[in-house]
Every structure is written in structure tokens, then in C-alpha cells.
Amino acid sequence: MTSIAPLYLKAAEDLRRNEDQWRAYASDGNCVILAGPGSGKTKTITIKIARLLAEDVHRPRRLACITYSNSCVGELRSRMNGLGVDDGDRLLLSTVHSFCLTELALPYAALAGIAVPNPLVVASPVQARQLFAEAYRQQLGGNAPNWFRMACEKLRRTIPDKAGAEWRAWSARETRVVEAYEALLLKNGLIDFDGLVLAGLQLVENHEWVRRAIQAKYPVIVIDEYQDLGLPLHRIVLALLKAGVRVIAVGDPDQSIYGFTGAKPSLLRALGGLPEVDSIRLKLNYRCADRIIAASKALLPDPPEFRSHDGRAGEIHIHCLERNVRQQADYVLSTIVPALLAANPSWKPGDIALLYRTMNEGTPIAQAADALDLRYFRLDNGSPIKRTRLTEWLTDAAKWCSGGWQTGTVRLSQLLKSWRLMRRSLTRESEVLAARKRLIAALFALRDAASPLHQWLSVLRSEVLEEAFREEPGLADEKDNLDDLLTASVAGGALQAFTVEIFGNQGKSPDQINLMTLHSSKGLEFQAVIMVGLENGVFPSGYDRTDEQLEEAARLFYVGVTRARTQIHLTYESDESPLITSIRRAA
């Protein structure tokens, strides 16, 4: 890895100016890096990974970096490529589900004799919903409410031991349905994504030889966004730690906002409290201005020590509009946004984000933008374009096909590398070359910026994607995402007017204002953030009743506030949220 040494060493010099970043980079043992908003954690861990590959992890051993979502994987891959490190034979960048599939279940489940289908086929989201509905009808009769399914999903992620006292003491309605659902999956030769993680937990906790095999292959494992990953992965990490794997965990308990999936902020703190683990907090904030940092601290019961790196003041504006969400959006888009752009000539619409709690608020906000004929990028469950690894690859491919092949804004080589990472089942060189040839031929034939999106997607599906869906278990959920895109791009669909060029610019065009849920905004930053619809009863909502739920609502609000570099605007109808009151007092 001598070729990457100059790049990572040069990048590491920037870390010397920040004592905490340098300590994290130079740490040579197990460590937890507590990294708040704008603290430069991605920069720190990617440079650290490059150093580990150059100095500590030698062939044929590898380093694994596991994170929460495909978008996080994409961000890490982009940063690693900038340091000259490819996600290839020595580095695995993976979601937790993909890691449990490719590194645990596929190679070891059959040998260990655990109850998973053979061959291993991952259920698509549609198949999983259908089998859960059948299990519910078998056990309780009628149709399963959505809240009940979510409760069962959280149960599987928080109590993984079905033979234990905690499982037996739980509500029999939920445990019966979960057990029936898992039996139906197995009967149909399927496993779902949560089942992959549970299978991985069984393998690592119950079989020493599996732990030894993982330690031999991956002497170092980095886990990013640890606060989002839940109890099963935490137990996998603890077992591997005891087996001699060096663990580097990165995250921020104050940004733990996925409690409904089973995430617990206490797990990262517990890992950092182990005697064999060094705990390091990054205290400088490179994103937010001082007033925004001060206001954000008011939302947390035990705020960490943070300070701005440059002393910018920042602005916070609170607007009582006495209007509903749609009318608030009309005012924001017709008055506040133009004023921001006029006062800041260097800003583009893409520097501004409208954030909201759920898709229910997103729809009237998008309608307001449509009425004003504004270009926008929408990211919530109401958007037909989901943020997945396939759609990220498709948008890059669309950008290449609409001119990137000439300008170099998207490189064909990177498209091919990213595609190869989705085609992990291809092991023979002849198979890899044949698949690569088909992909290149399809892309060259589709170089037309004005081509209708539906036509472009249809050709890619028949020429390239169908084969991948058949042969790659890890792409089970992506088939449904492509179906949704195709449906949305036909006449009468939300994307009917989309060309290849328009699709390729989604989320990447500075001329599009950003509309997204607070959950979707995590990891992003903008010059100005406008949070809409903050009436009392929305933040926290009427469903947030327990202390745990109220604390997570505050953390979600904290995530939204800390997306802003310079300005925050908060709007509400008439009765302000107690979280706004906290911001008002701090500001």
C-alpha cells in the first residue's frame, strides 16, 4: 500500500491542528470516537482507515468498515477513493446487513447447522410483508396493523434470544406472531434482513471457530454510526472484541434517532466504558455557528463540550405564522427563501433545506413548491426516488449518460467498480468480464440526456439489472425500488416528465432546494435550515409519551438544528413546541 502513503500522510497533517482528531487517528488499540455534528468524524476515520491499511493490516488480511445505511457506505467510499483507497480486496465497506450476509451467513451458516434456508435467499420487502400478514392471520386473525408490525420488528431487534426469560415474559401476541413469521420465512426458503443479523449473532456468539475465522480475516473492524445499529450488532462486536478483533467504533449517542428500530444510545457509551477501550470525544464543531451550537445544547439533558472552530455568530429566527403547514410552506418558499438568496449572493437553492417530521408534512410542502414552479429534491417516503445503493448508482449512471462521459464529472471506471461491488456472486474472471462487457455496451447505447427516464430504466433492467436481481441475494430489496421507479416514470406518474439528465441531477444540483424529513437529513449540512410545522403536539408528537420517546424527539430536533451552518428558521402555527421554547431561551 506504499502508493497511498503520501496521500494519507499528507491528509493526516490536517488532523494535527485538532488534538482530539489526532488522538483518534494515532490511537493504536480499541477505541470509541464520540463525534458530534460537524466534528470531522468522517475525515478522521477515513484517514485512520488508510493508515491502518498502510501500516497495520497486511495481505492477505483485510479491514472491515460497517455502517448503518447504503448512503453512509457511499460517502465513506467516496472519501476513501479520495485517499487512493479502493473498496476492493483489502477493504470491505458494508452495511451491517450485507456484512452478516456475505461474511457470516453465506460462508458459515450451513457448516454451523443453524436454521437458515439453503440456498440462502433474502426475502424482498414485498415478500416479507406478505408472510408477516399471513403469520398475523394465522395467530390473531384479521389484518395486521402497521404499528403492530413495527412493534414486532423492534422486538426482534431488542430481544434476540427466543429461549430466554425476557422473550417468554413479553406479550404473547407479539412473540407468537414473530415466531410464526420466522417459521413461514424458513418454510418458503427465505430469510429477511433482520434474520441475517440474528443469524450472524448466533454464529459469532455460539461458535468459537467462527470468531477465530473472522479475527483471522479481519483483525480490525471499524463501525460507523454505532448509535444506530442496535443490540444484536453490539453483542457481535463484544464477542469479536473478546476474540481479539481490534474494534474502532464511531458515533454520537446524542444523534441516536432510530429507537423505533431498536437502536439504543446507551450501547455506544457502554462500549466506550469498557476498560480495554479508549474513549475519545471530538469537541470542535466545524459546521455550526456559535448561536446554533448554544441553542442545540439546550435540547440535550447532558450536553457535551462543543465549541465552534471559527467563532461565527450565526442567526436563529422563530416565526409564529398562524397558518397550517401548507400555508407555512407557501410563506417560507415565497418569502424567506428568496430573502436568503438575495442577502447571500454566493448561495444557491441547494444550500437551503426545508426539514419536517414526516411525509405527512412533506406532501403539502412539495405541493407548495410545485405551485410556485420551484425545482426541488424531495427525500422522504413520499418520494418515488429512494436513497439506496442501486438508486445512487443509477443516478451516477444517468449523469454519465447525459454528458458525464465527456466532462469527466462521473468516471466510467467508478461506475464499473461500484457495479462490481453489487455483483459479489461473480467469482470467475470470465463471468466478471462478461457482465462488465454487457454493462459497458448498455451504458454506451444509452448516452442520451433527453431520453425519457422510463425508457432508459427499462433498457437497463432488461440488459443488466434482471440478471443481478436473480443472482445476488443482497439485492432483494432493490428490485422493489426499481419497480417503484419504473411505475413513477410512466405517463401519469410523479416522474413522467423526467429525462435521464433530470434524474441524474437529483440531489446533486445546486439549483434544487432540498425538502426532506429530519431522519433523512442526518449526515448532511446546509447553509440555512428551515424547519416547518413545529406546533405543540408535533414536536414532540402526541405519540411521544414515555421518557425514552420524549428524549428521542429532542435528539431528532437536535439533528435538524445542527444541519445548519449559518442560519436557522423555525415556523409554527400558534402554539409553539416546548423544543422551540428551549431554543428561544438559549438564543
Coordinates of C-alpha atoms in Angstrom, one line a residue:
M1 CA 0.0 0.0 0.0
T2 CA 3.0 2.3 -0.4
S3 CA 1.2 4.2 -3.2
I4 CA -1.4 5.6 -0.8
A5 CA 1.1 6.6 2.0
P6 CA 1.8 10.1 0.7
L7 CA -1.9 10.8 0.3
Y8 CA -2.9 9.7 3.8
L9 CA 0.1 11.1 5.5
K10 CA -0.5 14.5 3.8
A11 CA -4.2 14.4 4.9
A12 CA -3.2 13.4 8.4
E13 CA -1.2 16.6 8.8
D14 CA -4.5 18.5 8.8
L15 CA -5.5 16.5 11.9
R16 CA -2.5 17.7 13.9
R17 CA -4.2 21.0 14.4
N18 CA -7.1 19.3 16.3
E19 CA -5.8 17.5 19.4
D20 CA -8.8 15.2 19.6
Q21 CA -8.7 14.2 16.0
W22 CA -5.0 13.5 16.2
R23 CA -5.5 11.3 19.3
A24 CA -8.2 9.3 17.5
Y25 CA -6.0 9.0 14.4
A26 CA -2.9 7.9 16.3
S27 CA -4.8 5.5 18.7
D28 CA -3.3 2.0 18.3
G29 CA -5.9 0.0 20.3
N30 CA -9.6 -0.4 20.7
C31 CA -11.4 2.9 20.8
V32 CA -14.7 4.7 20.7
I33 CA -14.7 8.0 18.9
L34 CA -17.6 10.2 20.2
A35 CA -18.2 12.5 17.3
G36 CA -20.9 15.2 17.4
P37 CA -22.3 17.2 14.5
G38 CA -19.7 18.8 12.2
S39 CA -16.8 17.4 14.2
G40 CA -15.0 16.0 11.1
K41 CA -15.5 12.4 12.1
T42 CA -15.7 11.0 8.5
K43 CA -12.5 12.7 7.6
T44 CA -10.8 11.4 10.8
I45 CA -11.9 7.8 10.4
T46 CA -11.2 7.6 6.6
I47 CA -7.6 8.9 7.1
K48 CA -7.3 6.4 10.1
I49 CA -8.5 3.5 7.9
A50 CA -6.0 4.5 5.2
R51 CA -3.2 4.5 7.8
L52 CA -4.3 1.1 9.2
L53 CA -4.2 -0.4 5.7
A54 CA -0.8 1.0 5.0
E55 CA 0.8 0.2 8.4
D56 CA -1.1 -2.5 10.3
V57 CA -3.2 -4.8 8.2
H58 CA -1.2 -6.8 5.8
R59 CA -2.2 -9.2 3.0
P60 CA -4.0 -11.5 2.9
R61 CA -5.8 -10.0 5.9
R62 CA -8.4 -7.3 5.4
L63 CA -10.1 -4.4 7.2
A64 CA -13.9 -4.2 7.5
C65 CA -15.9 -1.0 7.9
I66 CA -19.5 -1.5 8.8
T67 CA -22.1 1.2 8.9
Y68 CA -25.9 1.8 9.1
S69 CA -27.0 2.6 5.5
N70 CA -26.0 2.4 1.9
S71 CA -25.8 6.2 1.7
C72 CA -23.2 6.1 4.6
V73 CA -21.3 3.4 2.7
G74 CA -21.3 5.6 -0.4
E75 CA -20.0 8.6 1.5
L76 CA -17.2 6.5 3.0
R77 CA -16.3 5.0 -0.3
S78 CA -16.1 8.4 -1.9
R79 CA -13.8 9.7 0.9
M80 CA -11.6 6.6 0.7
N81 CA -11.3 6.9 -3.1
G82 CA -10.0 10.4 -2.5
L83 CA -7.2 9.0 -0.4
G84 CA -6.4 6.5 -3.1
V85 CA -8.0 3.5 -1.3
D86 CA -10.5 1.4 -3.3
D87 CA -13.2 -0.7 -1.7
G88 CA -11.7 -3.9 -3.0
D89 CA -9.7 -6.9 -2.0
R90 CA -8.2 -5.3 1.2
L91 CA -11.1 -3.1 2.4
L92 CA -14.7 -4.1 2.9
L93 CA -17.2 -1.2 3.2
S94 CA -20.5 -2.7 4.1
T95 CA -23.9 -2.2 5.8
V96 CA -24.4 -4.4 8.8
H97 CA -27.0 -6.5 6.9
S98 CA -24.6 -7.0 4.0
F99 CA -21.7 -7.9 6.4
C100 CA -23.9 -10.5 8.1
L101 CA -24.9 -11.9 4.7
T102 CA -21.6 -12.1 2.9
E103 CA -19.1 -12.6 5.8
L104 CA -21.1 -14.7 8.3
A105 CA -24.3 -16.4 7.0
L106 CA -23.2 -17.4 3.5
P107 CA -19.8 -18.9 4.4
Y108 CA -20.6 -20.4 7.8
A109 CA -24.4 -20.9 8.5
A110 CA -24.6 -24.3 6.7
L111 CA -21.4 -25.5 8.4
A112 CA -22.8 -24.5 11.8
G113 CA -26.1 -26.0 11.2
I114 CA -28.2 -23.0 12.2
A115 CA -31.8 -22.7 10.9
V116 CA -31.4 -20.6 7.7
P117 CA -32.6 -21.5 4.2
N118 CA -30.1 -23.4 1.9
P119 CA -29.5 -21.9 -0.6
L120 CA -29.7 -18.5 1.2
V121 CA -32.3 -16.3 -0.5
V122 CA -33.2 -12.9 1.0
A123 CA -36.9 -12.0 1.0
S124 CA -37.8 -8.9 -0.8
P125 CA -39.7 -6.3 1.3
V126 CA -43.0 -7.3 -0.5
Q127 CA -42.4 -11.0 0.3
A128 CA -41.6 -10.1 3.9
R129 CA -44.8 -8.0 4.3
Q130 CA -46.9 -10.8 2.7
L131 CA -45.5 -13.5 5.0
F132 CA -45.9 -11.3 8.1
A133 CA -49.6 -10.7 7.2
E134 CA -50.1 -14.4 6.8
A135 CA -48.5 -15.1 10.2
Y136 CA -50.7 -12.5 11.8
R137 CA -53.8 -14.0 10.3
Q138 CA -52.7 -17.5 11.5
Q139 CA -52.2 -16.4 15.1
L140 CA -54.6 -13.5 15.7
G141 CA -56.9 -13.3 12.7
G142 CA -57.7 -10.3 10.6
N143 CA -55.2 -7.8 9.0
A144 CA -52.0 -6.7 10.8
P145 CA -51.9 -3.0 11.7
N146 CA -48.8 -1.3 10.6
W147 CA -47.9 -0.3 14.2
F148 CA -48.1 -3.9 15.2
R149 CA -45.6 -5.0 12.5
M150 CA -43.3 -2.2 13.6
A151 CA -43.6 -3.4 17.2
C152 CA -42.7 -6.9 16.2
E153 CA -39.7 -5.7 14.1
K154 CA -38.4 -3.8 17.2
L155 CA -39.0 -6.8 19.4
R156 CA -36.8 -9.0 17.1
R157 CA -34.0 -6.3 17.2
T158 CA -34.1 -5.8 21.0
I159 CA -34.7 -9.3 22.4
P160 CA -32.8 -11.7 20.1
D161 CA -32.8 -14.7 22.5
K162 CA -36.1 -16.6 22.0
A163 CA -35.2 -19.2 24.6
G164 CA -34.6 -16.5 27.3
A165 CA -36.8 -15.4 30.2
E166 CA -37.2 -11.9 28.7
W167 CA -38.8 -13.3 25.5
R168 CA -41.1 -15.5 27.4
A169 CA -42.2 -12.6 29.6
W170 CA -43.1 -10.5 26.6
S171 CA -46.6 -10.1 25.2
A172 CA -47.6 -13.4 23.8
R173 CA -49.5 -11.7 20.9
E174 CA -46.2 -10.3 19.6
T175 CA -44.0 -13.3 20.3
R176 CA -46.4 -15.8 18.7
V177 CA -46.7 -13.7 15.5
V178 CA -42.9 -13.3 15.3
E179 CA -42.2 -17.0 15.8
A180 CA -44.9 -17.8 13.2
Y181 CA -43.5 -15.3 10.7
E182 CA -39.9 -16.7 11.1
A183 CA -41.2 -20.2 10.6
L184 CA -43.0 -19.1 7.4
L185 CA -39.9 -17.5 6.1
L186 CA -37.9 -20.7 6.6
K187 CA -40.7 -22.8 5.1
N188 CA -40.6 -20.7 2.0
G189 CA -36.8 -20.8 1.7
L190 CA -36.3 -17.2 2.7
I191 CA -34.6 -15.1 5.3
D192 CA -35.2 -11.4 5.9
F193 CA -32.7 -8.6 6.6
D194 CA -33.2 -8.7 10.4
G195 CA -32.9 -12.5 10.2
L196 CA -29.5 -12.1 8.7
V197 CA -28.3 -10.1 11.7
L198 CA -29.8 -12.6 14.1
A199 CA -28.1 -15.4 12.2
G200 CA -24.8 -13.5 12.4
L201 CA -25.3 -13.1 16.1
Q202 CA -25.9 -16.9 16.6
L203 CA -22.8 -17.7 14.6
V204 CA -20.5 -15.3 16.4
E205 CA -21.7 -15.9 20.0
N206 CA -22.1 -19.7 19.8
H207 CA -19.2 -20.8 17.7
E208 CA -15.6 -20.1 18.6
W209 CA -14.3 -21.2 15.3
V210 CA -16.4 -18.6 13.6
R211 CA -14.9 -15.9 15.8
R212 CA -11.5 -17.2 15.1
A213 CA -12.2 -17.2 11.3
I214 CA -13.4 -13.6 11.4
Q215 CA -10.4 -12.5 13.5
A216 CA -8.0 -14.1 11.1
K217 CA -9.6 -12.4 8.1
Y218 CA -10.5 -9.1 9.7
P219 CA -8.1 -8.2 12.5
V220 CA -9.6 -4.7 12.6
I221 CA -13.3 -3.8 12.3
V222 CA -14.5 -0.2 12.2
I223 CA -18.1 0.5 12.9
D224 CA -19.5 3.9 11.9
E225 CA -22.8 5.4 13.2
Y226 CA -22.7 2.9 16.0
Q227 CA -25.6 4.6 17.9
D228 CA -28.0 3.5 15.1
L229 CA -27.1 -0.2 14.9
G230 CA -28.8 -1.9 17.9
L231 CA -28.3 -4.7 20.3
P232 CA -27.6 -7.7 18.0
L233 CA -24.6 -5.9 16.4
H234 CA -23.4 -4.7 19.8
R235 CA -23.3 -8.3 21.0
I236 CA -21.5 -9.3 17.8
V237 CA -18.9 -6.6 18.5
L238 CA -18.4 -7.6 22.1
A239 CA -17.9 -11.2 21.1
L240 CA -15.4 -10.3 18.4
L241 CA -13.6 -7.9 20.8
K242 CA -13.1 -10.8 23.3
A243 CA -11.8 -12.9 20.4
G244 CA -9.0 -10.4 19.7
V245 CA -10.5 -8.3 16.9
R246 CA -9.5 -4.7 17.3
V247 CA -12.7 -2.6 17.4
I248 CA -12.9 1.1 16.4
A249 CA -16.5 2.4 16.9
V250 CA -17.6 5.9 15.8
G251 CA -20.8 7.7 16.6
D252 CA -22.8 10.1 18.7
P253 CA -25.4 9.0 21.3
D254 CA -27.0 12.4 21.0
Q255 CA -27.8 11.7 17.4
S256 CA -29.5 8.4 18.1
I257 CA -32.9 8.8 16.3
Y258 CA -33.9 5.3 15.3
G259 CA -35.3 4.0 18.6
F260 CA -38.3 2.6 16.6
T261 CA -35.9 0.1 15.0
G262 CA -34.3 -0.9 18.3
A263 CA -31.3 1.5 18.4
K264 CA -30.1 2.4 21.9
P265 CA -27.7 5.3 22.5
S266 CA -26.6 3.7 25.7
L267 CA -24.8 0.9 23.8
L268 CA -22.1 3.2 22.4
R269 CA -21.5 4.6 25.9
A270 CA -21.3 1.1 27.3
L271 CA -18.7 0.1 24.7
G272 CA -16.6 3.2 25.5
G273 CA -16.8 2.5 29.2
L274 CA -15.0 -0.9 28.9
P275 CA -11.5 -1.0 30.4
E276 CA -9.9 -2.3 27.2
V277 CA -11.5 0.5 25.1
D278 CA -10.2 4.1 24.9
S279 CA -12.9 6.7 24.6
I280 CA -12.2 9.9 22.7
R281 CA -14.5 12.8 22.1
L282 CA -14.2 15.2 19.2
K283 CA -15.1 18.6 20.7
L284 CA -14.6 21.1 17.8
N285 CA -17.6 21.8 15.6
Y286 CA -16.5 22.8 12.0
R287 CA -20.1 23.3 10.8
C288 CA -22.3 25.3 13.1
A289 CA -22.0 28.9 14.1
D290 CA -21.8 29.8 17.8
R291 CA -25.5 30.7 18.4
I292 CA -26.6 27.5 16.7
I293 CA -24.3 25.4 18.9
A294 CA -25.6 27.1 22.0
A295 CA -29.2 26.6 21.0
S296 CA -28.6 23.0 20.1
K297 CA -27.2 22.3 23.6
A298 CA -30.4 23.5 25.2
L299 CA -32.1 20.4 23.7
L300 CA -30.0 17.8 25.5
P301 CA -30.2 16.9 29.2
D302 CA -26.4 16.4 29.4
P303 CA -24.9 18.4 26.6
P304 CA -21.3 17.5 25.6
E305 CA -18.5 20.1 25.5
F306 CA -18.6 21.6 22.0
R307 CA -17.3 24.8 20.5
S308 CA -17.1 26.4 17.1
H309 CA -13.8 26.3 15.3
D310 CA -14.1 29.8 13.9
G311 CA -16.3 31.9 16.1
R312 CA -19.0 32.8 13.6
A313 CA -22.1 34.2 15.3
G314 CA -24.9 32.7 13.2
E315 CA -28.6 33.5 13.2
I316 CA -31.8 32.0 14.6
H317 CA -35.2 33.2 13.6
I318 CA -38.5 31.9 15.1
H319 CA -41.7 32.7 13.1
C320 CA -45.2 32.3 14.6
L321 CA -47.3 32.4 11.4
E322 CA -50.8 31.3 12.5
R323 CA -51.0 29.2 9.3
N324 CA -51.2 25.5 8.6
V325 CA -48.3 23.5 7.2
R326 CA -49.2 24.2 3.6
Q327 CA -49.6 27.9 4.2
Q328 CA -46.3 28.0 6.2
A329 CA -44.6 26.4 3.3
D330 CA -46.1 29.0 0.9
Y331 CA -44.7 31.7 3.1
V332 CA -41.3 30.1 3.5
L333 CA -40.8 29.4 -0.2
S334 CA -42.2 32.7 -1.4
T335 CA -40.7 35.0 1.2
I336 CA -38.0 33.5 3.4
V337 CA -36.1 31.6 0.7
P338 CA -35.9 34.5 -1.8
A339 CA -34.8 36.8 1.0
L340 CA -32.0 34.3 2.0
L341 CA -30.8 34.1 -1.6
A342 CA -30.9 37.8 -2.1
A343 CA -29.0 38.5 1.1
N344 CA -26.3 35.9 0.3
P345 CA -25.4 36.1 -3.4
S346 CA -23.0 33.2 -3.2
W347 CA -25.7 30.8 -2.0
K348 CA -27.7 28.6 -4.4
P349 CA -31.1 27.0 -3.7
G350 CA -29.3 23.7 -2.9
D351 CA -27.7 25.5 0.1
I352 CA -31.1 25.6 1.8
A353 CA -33.1 22.7 3.3
L354 CA -36.7 22.6 4.5
L355 CA -36.9 19.9 7.2
Y356 CA -40.1 18.3 8.6
R357 CA -41.1 15.4 10.8
T358 CA -42.8 13.0 8.4
M359 CA -44.1 12.5 4.9
N360 CA -47.4 13.9 6.0
E361 CA -45.8 17.4 6.2
G362 CA -43.6 16.7 3.1
T363 CA -46.6 16.4 0.8
P364 CA -48.2 19.8 1.3
I365 CA -44.7 21.4 1.3
A366 CA -43.9 19.7 -2.1
Q367 CA -47.3 21.0 -3.3
A368 CA -46.4 24.5 -2.3
A369 CA -43.1 24.2 -4.3
D370 CA -45.0 22.8 -7.3
A371 CA -47.5 25.8 -7.2
L372 CA -44.5 28.2 -7.3
D373 CA -42.8 26.2 -10.1
L374 CA -39.7 25.6 -7.9
R375 CA -37.2 22.9 -8.6
Y376 CA -36.6 20.7 -5.6
F377 CA -35.2 17.5 -4.4
R378 CA -37.5 15.6 -2.1
L379 CA -36.3 12.9 0.3
D380 CA -39.0 11.1 2.3
N381 CA -41.3 8.1 2.0
G382 CA -43.5 10.1 -0.4
S383 CA -40.7 10.4 -2.9
P384 CA -40.5 7.8 -5.7
I385 CA -36.7 8.1 -5.6
K386 CA -35.5 6.3 -2.5
R387 CA -31.9 6.8 -1.2
T388 CA -30.5 3.3 -1.8
R389 CA -27.2 1.9 -3.2
L390 CA -28.9 1.0 -6.5
T391 CA -30.6 4.4 -7.0
E392 CA -27.4 6.1 -6.1
W393 CA -25.6 4.1 -8.7
L394 CA -28.4 4.7 -11.2
T395 CA -28.2 8.5 -10.7
D396 CA -24.5 8.4 -11.3
A397 CA -25.0 6.3 -14.4
A398 CA -27.7 8.8 -15.6
K399 CA -25.2 11.6 -15.0
W400 CA -22.6 9.8 -17.1
C401 CA -25.1 9.0 -19.9
S402 CA -26.3 12.7 -20.0
G403 CA -22.8 14.1 -20.6
G404 CA -20.6 13.0 -17.8
W405 CA -18.8 10.7 -20.2
Q406 CA -17.5 13.8 -21.9
T407 CA -17.0 16.2 -19.0
G408 CA -15.5 13.6 -16.6
T409 CA -17.9 14.6 -13.8
V410 CA -18.6 10.8 -13.4
R411 CA -16.0 8.3 -14.4
L412 CA -16.9 5.1 -16.2
S413 CA -14.2 3.3 -14.1
Q414 CA -16.0 4.3 -10.9
L415 CA -19.4 3.1 -12.2
L416 CA -17.8 -0.2 -13.1
K417 CA -16.2 -0.6 -9.6
S418 CA -19.5 0.3 -7.9
W419 CA -21.4 -2.2 -10.0
R420 CA -18.8 -4.9 -9.3
L421 CA -19.4 -4.4 -5.6
M422 CA -23.1 -5.2 -6.1
R423 CA -22.2 -8.3 -8.1
R424 CA -20.4 -10.1 -5.3
S425 CA -21.5 -13.6 -6.5
L426 CA -19.4 -13.3 -9.6
T427 CA -16.2 -15.2 -8.8
R428 CA -14.8 -16.4 -12.1
E429 CA -12.9 -13.9 -14.2
S430 CA -14.8 -14.9 -17.3
E431 CA -18.1 -14.2 -15.6
V432 CA -16.9 -10.8 -14.4
L433 CA -15.6 -9.8 -17.8
A434 CA -18.9 -10.9 -19.5
A435 CA -21.0 -8.9 -17.0
R436 CA -18.7 -5.9 -17.4
K437 CA -19.0 -6.1 -21.2
R438 CA -22.8 -6.2 -21.1
L439 CA -22.9 -3.2 -18.7
I440 CA -20.5 -1.1 -20.9
A441 CA -22.4 -1.9 -24.0
A442 CA -25.7 -0.9 -22.4
L443 CA -24.3 2.4 -21.0
F444 CA -22.8 3.4 -24.3
A445 CA -26.0 2.7 -26.1
L446 CA -28.0 4.8 -23.6
R447 CA -25.9 8.1 -23.9
D448 CA -28.8 10.5 -24.5
A449 CA -29.5 13.2 -22.0
A450 CA -33.0 13.8 -23.4
S451 CA -34.1 10.2 -23.3
P452 CA -37.3 9.6 -21.2
L453 CA -36.3 8.1 -17.8
H454 CA -38.8 5.2 -18.2
Q455 CA -37.2 4.1 -21.5
W456 CA -33.7 4.4 -20.1
L457 CA -34.5 2.4 -16.9
S458 CA -36.4 -0.3 -18.9
V459 CA -33.4 -1.0 -21.2
L460 CA -31.0 -1.1 -18.2
R461 CA -33.3 -3.5 -16.5
S462 CA -33.6 -5.9 -19.4
E463 CA -29.9 -5.7 -20.3
V464 CA -28.2 -5.6 -16.9
L465 CA -30.4 -5.5 -13.8
E466 CA -32.6 -8.6 -14.1
E467 CA -29.6 -10.9 -14.1
A468 CA -28.3 -9.1 -11.0
F469 CA -31.6 -9.5 -9.2
R470 CA -31.7 -13.2 -10.0
E471 CA -28.1 -13.9 -8.8
E472 CA -27.5 -11.5 -5.9
P473 CA -29.3 -12.3 -2.6
G474 CA -28.2 -8.9 -1.2
L475 CA -30.2 -7.0 -3.9
A476 CA -33.6 -8.4 -2.9
D477 CA -34.9 -5.1 -1.7
E478 CA -33.6 -3.2 -4.7
K479 CA -35.9 -5.0 -7.1
D480 CA -38.9 -3.3 -5.5
N481 CA -37.2 0.1 -5.5
L482 CA -36.6 -0.3 -9.3
D483 CA -40.2 -1.3 -9.8
D484 CA -41.3 1.9 -8.0
L485 CA -39.1 4.0 -10.2
L486 CA -40.4 2.4 -13.3
T487 CA -44.0 2.9 -12.1
A488 CA -43.4 6.6 -11.2
S489 CA -41.8 7.3 -14.6
V490 CA -44.7 6.1 -16.8
A491 CA -47.3 8.5 -18.2
G492 CA -49.3 9.9 -15.2
G493 CA -46.6 9.1 -12.7
A494 CA -44.7 11.5 -10.5
L495 CA -41.6 11.2 -12.7
Q496 CA -43.3 11.2 -16.1
A497 CA -41.5 14.3 -17.2
F498 CA -38.1 13.1 -16.1
T499 CA -35.4 12.7 -18.6
V500 CA -32.1 11.0 -18.0
E501 CA -30.4 14.4 -17.3
I502 CA -33.1 15.4 -14.8
F503 CA -32.8 12.1 -13.0
G504 CA -29.0 12.3 -12.9
N505 CA -29.1 15.7 -11.2
Q506 CA -31.5 14.6 -8.4
G507 CA -30.0 15.6 -5.0
K508 CA -26.8 16.9 -6.7
S509 CA -28.0 20.0 -8.5
P510 CA -27.3 23.3 -6.7
D511 CA -30.4 24.7 -8.4
Q512 CA -32.8 22.4 -6.4
I513 CA -34.0 23.3 -2.9
N514 CA -34.0 20.4 -0.5
L515 CA -37.2 19.0 1.0
M516 CA -36.6 16.2 3.5
T517 CA -37.5 14.6 6.7
L518 CA -35.3 15.1 9.7
H519 CA -34.3 11.5 9.7
S520 CA -33.3 11.8 6.0
S521 CA -31.2 14.9 6.7
K522 CA -28.9 13.1 9.1
G523 CA -25.3 13.4 7.9
L524 CA -26.0 16.3 5.6
E525 CA -25.3 20.0 6.1
F526 CA -26.7 23.3 4.6
Q527 CA -26.1 27.0 4.9
A528 CA -29.6 27.5 6.1
V529 CA -32.2 25.1 7.6
I530 CA -35.9 25.9 7.8
M531 CA -37.9 23.6 10.0
V532 CA -41.6 23.8 9.2
G533 CA -44.7 22.7 11.2
L534 CA -43.3 22.8 14.7
E535 CA -46.6 23.2 16.5
N536 CA -47.0 21.8 20.0
G537 CA -48.2 18.2 19.6
V538 CA -46.0 17.8 16.5
F539 CA -42.6 18.1 18.3
P540 CA -42.9 16.1 20.5
S541 CA -45.9 14.5 18.9
G542 CA -48.9 13.2 20.7
Y543 CA -47.5 9.7 20.4
D544 CA -44.3 10.6 22.3
R545 CA -45.4 9.7 25.8
T546 CA -42.6 7.8 27.6
D547 CA -39.4 9.4 28.7
E548 CA -37.5 7.4 26.1
Q549 CA -39.7 8.7 23.3
L550 CA -39.5 12.3 24.5
E551 CA -35.7 12.1 24.7
E552 CA -35.5 10.7 21.2
A553 CA -37.8 13.5 19.9
A554 CA -35.4 16.0 21.4
R555 CA -32.5 14.3 19.8
L556 CA -34.3 14.4 16.4
F557 CA -34.8 18.1 16.8
Y558 CA -31.1 18.4 17.7
V559 CA -30.2 16.7 14.5
G560 CA -32.3 19.1 12.5
V561 CA -30.8 22.2 14.2
T562 CA -27.3 21.0 13.7
R563 CA -27.6 20.6 10.0
A564 CA -27.3 24.4 9.6
R565 CA -24.0 26.2 9.1
T566 CA -25.2 29.8 9.3
Q567 CA -29.0 30.3 9.8
I568 CA -32.0 28.5 11.3
H569 CA -35.6 29.4 10.7
L570 CA -38.3 27.7 12.8
T571 CA -42.0 28.1 11.9
Y572 CA -45.1 27.1 13.7
E573 CA -48.9 27.8 13.7
S574 CA -49.8 29.3 17.0
D575 CA -48.8 27.1 20.0
E576 CA -45.1 26.6 19.9
S577 CA -43.4 23.3 20.7
P578 CA -41.6 23.1 24.1
L579 CA -38.5 22.4 22.0
I580 CA -38.8 25.7 20.3
T581 CA -39.2 27.3 23.7
S582 CA -35.8 25.8 24.7
I583 CA -34.2 27.2 21.5
R584 CA -35.8 30.6 22.2
R585 CA -34.4 30.8 25.7
A586 CA -30.9 29.7 24.6
A587 CA -30.8 32.1 21.6

